[in-house]
Amino acid sequence: MSLEPSVKRVSRKIPLEDDPDDFVGYEVLIDFMKQRALHELEGDIIEIGAYMGRGTAKLAKFVQRYGKRVYAIDVFDPSLDKTMSKSGIKAGDVYEAFLQGRSMLEAYQESTRGFGNIVTIREDSKKVSFPEEQRFIFGFIDGCHQQAYVENDFHVIWPHLVSGGALGFHDYKFDDWPEVTKAAEKLIHAHKREISEAYEIEGKYNILSLLLIKR
Ligand SMILES: C[S@@+](CC[C@H](N)C(=O)[O-])C[C@H]1O[C@@H](n2cnc3c(N)ncnc32)[C@H](O)[C@@H]1O
């Protein structure tokens, strides 16, 4: 019998940049990767839900010296995400509000300009798949917050994640998006034999991300 991995808390050691268009605090994720030397493993990074691309650019900057790519998946159209939060707000309306009249795609292009190691996939994440030989050292899920999507996004990444690599869920245990918590808990249970460690890490706005390490 194998037990569920216990979720350990990582205390944040580094300050977050003052960057209003980064909604995660990607420095925390990059620091986690550095601490575990994930860049020494073979493979790329994948991000589902790139939005304005601030995190995409930070991830690309971190791994460009190691010859790694960042695959960024997004529909780049705020009107497409009609998911309702627990407090009754439509996800797409939140994206629109923070864009303050900007086009999401243009904001993304501006953030990521000049990075030759970003592969942008403008697609619904349910339609994305990778060739068998693709390897990822790190994947981050912050796209549509419906349970079916979170589960889908996990399955897009997990088969390609290398041993020792990490997969993260943003908004884990965030009141507004209970389906992320439900999906993550279901996935941990179903894949417990393939998970060696689990961590929760605090980013911007005190929001937690869950990071699973593949055995
Ligand atoms: C919360 S935002 C991501 C924020 C980003 N991680 C950051 O901190 O800057 C969620 C993103 O997921 C995208 N999205 C929503 N549904 C999607 C889907 N089905 N496929 C791909 N992207 C989707 C939205 O367009 C939006 O940009």
PDB file of N, CA, C and O in Angstrom, residues 3 32 34 37 95 105 110-111 115 120 143 153 178 182 184 210:
ATOM      1  N   LEU A   3       1.157   5.417   0.537  1.00  0.00           N
ATOM      2  CA  LEU A   3       0.431   6.511   1.207  1.00  0.00           C
ATOM      3  C   LEU A   3       0.403   7.746   0.340  1.00  0.00           C
ATOM      4  O   LEU A   3       1.237   7.933  -0.537  1.00  0.00           O
ATOM      5  N   PHE A  32      12.575  27.964  -6.472  1.00  0.00           N
ATOM      6  CA  PHE A  32      12.338  26.545  -6.169  1.00  0.00           C
ATOM      7  C   PHE A  32      13.130  25.670  -7.154  1.00  0.00           C
ATOM      8  O   PHE A  32      13.790  24.708  -6.765  1.00  0.00           O
ATOM      9  N   LYS A  34      15.785  26.526  -8.829  1.00  0.00           N
ATOM     10  CA  LYS A  34      17.232  26.677  -8.572  1.00  0.00           C
ATOM     11  C   LYS A  34      17.648  25.832  -7.379  1.00  0.00           C
ATOM     12  O   LYS A  34      18.677  25.149  -7.411  1.00  0.00           O
ATOM     13  N   ALA A  37      17.977  22.443  -8.378  1.00  0.00           N
ATOM     14  CA  ALA A  37      18.815  22.284  -9.584  1.00  0.00           C
ATOM     15  C   ALA A  37      18.057  21.603 -10.721  1.00  0.00           C
ATOM     16  O   ALA A  37      18.597  20.726 -11.410  1.00  0.00           O
ATOM     17  N   TYR A  95      -9.732  38.871 -16.280  1.00  0.00           N
ATOM     18  CA  TYR A  95      -8.616  39.074 -17.229  1.00  0.00           C
ATOM     19  C   TYR A  95      -8.761  40.431 -17.918  1.00  0.00           C
ATOM     20  O   TYR A  95      -7.789  41.168 -18.067  1.00  0.00           O
ATOM     21  N   LEU A 105      -3.046  39.486 -26.356  1.00  0.00           N
ATOM     22  CA  LEU A 105      -1.981  38.983 -27.217  1.00  0.00           C
ATOM     23  C   LEU A 105      -0.866  40.021 -27.372  1.00  0.00           C
ATOM     24  O   LEU A 105       0.317  39.686 -27.302  1.00  0.00           O
ATOM     25  N   GLU A 110       4.579  41.833 -26.188  1.00  0.00           N
ATOM     26  CA  GLU A 110       5.507  42.851 -25.676  1.00  0.00           C
ATOM     27  C   GLU A 110       6.390  42.269 -24.570  1.00  0.00           C
ATOM     28  O   GLU A 110       7.597  42.482 -24.537  1.00  0.00           O
ATOM     29  N   SER A 111       5.774  41.506 -23.653  1.00  0.00           N
ATOM     30  CA  SER A 111       6.554  40.924 -22.546  1.00  0.00           C
ATOM     31  C   SER A 111       7.604  39.932 -23.040  1.00  0.00           C
ATOM     32  O   SER A 111       8.672  39.809 -22.440  1.00  0.00           O
ATOM     33  N   PHE A 115      12.888  36.971 -26.880  1.00  0.00           N
ATOM     34  CA  PHE A 115      13.268  35.647 -26.347  1.00  0.00           C
ATOM     35  C   PHE A 115      13.120  34.594 -27.451  1.00  0.00           C
ATOM     36  O   PHE A 115      11.996  34.278 -27.853  1.00  0.00           O
ATOM     37  N   THR A 120       5.273  29.686 -28.480  1.00  0.00           N
ATOM     38  CA  THR A 120       3.914  30.081 -28.104  1.00  0.00           C
ATOM     39  C   THR A 120       2.905  29.200 -28.830  1.00  0.00           C
ATOM     40  O   THR A 120       2.965  29.068 -30.053  1.00  0.00           O
ATOM     41  N   GLY A 143      -4.285  27.856 -16.187  1.00  0.00           N
ATOM     42  CA  GLY A 143      -5.170  28.204 -17.297  1.00  0.00           C
ATOM     43  C   GLY A 143      -6.609  28.286 -16.812  1.00  0.00           C
ATOM     44  O   GLY A 143      -6.919  29.024 -15.882  1.00  0.00           O
ATOM     45  N   ASP A 153      -4.990  19.510 -18.079  1.00  0.00           N
ATOM     46  CA  ASP A 153      -3.681  20.178 -18.168  1.00  0.00           C
ATOM     47  C   ASP A 153      -2.600  19.346 -17.472  1.00  0.00           C
ATOM     48  O   ASP A 153      -1.455  19.280 -17.930  1.00  0.00           O
ATOM     49  N   PRO A 178     -12.439  26.554  -6.068  1.00  0.00           N
ATOM     50  CA  PRO A 178     -12.405  25.271  -5.344  1.00  0.00           C
ATOM     51  C   PRO A 178     -12.177  24.067  -6.257  1.00  0.00           C
ATOM     52  O   PRO A 178     -11.707  23.021  -5.816  1.00  0.00           O
ATOM     53  N   LYS A 182     -10.008  20.515  -5.798  1.00  0.00           N
ATOM     54  CA  LYS A 182     -10.620  19.195  -6.015  1.00  0.00           C
ATOM     55  C   LYS A 182      -9.816  18.385  -7.029  1.00  0.00           C
ATOM     56  O   LYS A 182      -9.520  17.207  -6.826  1.00  0.00           O
ATOM     57  N   ALA A 184      -6.664  18.823  -7.957  1.00  0.00           N
ATOM     58  CA  ALA A 184      -5.311  18.503  -7.473  1.00  0.00           C
ATOM     59  C   ALA A 184      -5.372  17.327  -6.500  1.00  0.00           C
ATOM     60  O   ALA A 184      -4.548  16.401  -6.576  1.00  0.00           O
ATOM     61  N   LEU A 210       0.725  24.494  -5.492  1.00  0.00           N
ATOM     62  CA  LEU A 210       1.117  23.142  -5.077  1.00  0.00           C
ATOM     63  C   LEU A 210       2.122  22.622  -6.093  1.00  0.00           C
ATOM     64  O   LEU A 210       1.887  22.718  -7.299  1.00  0.00           O
TER      65      LEU A 210
END
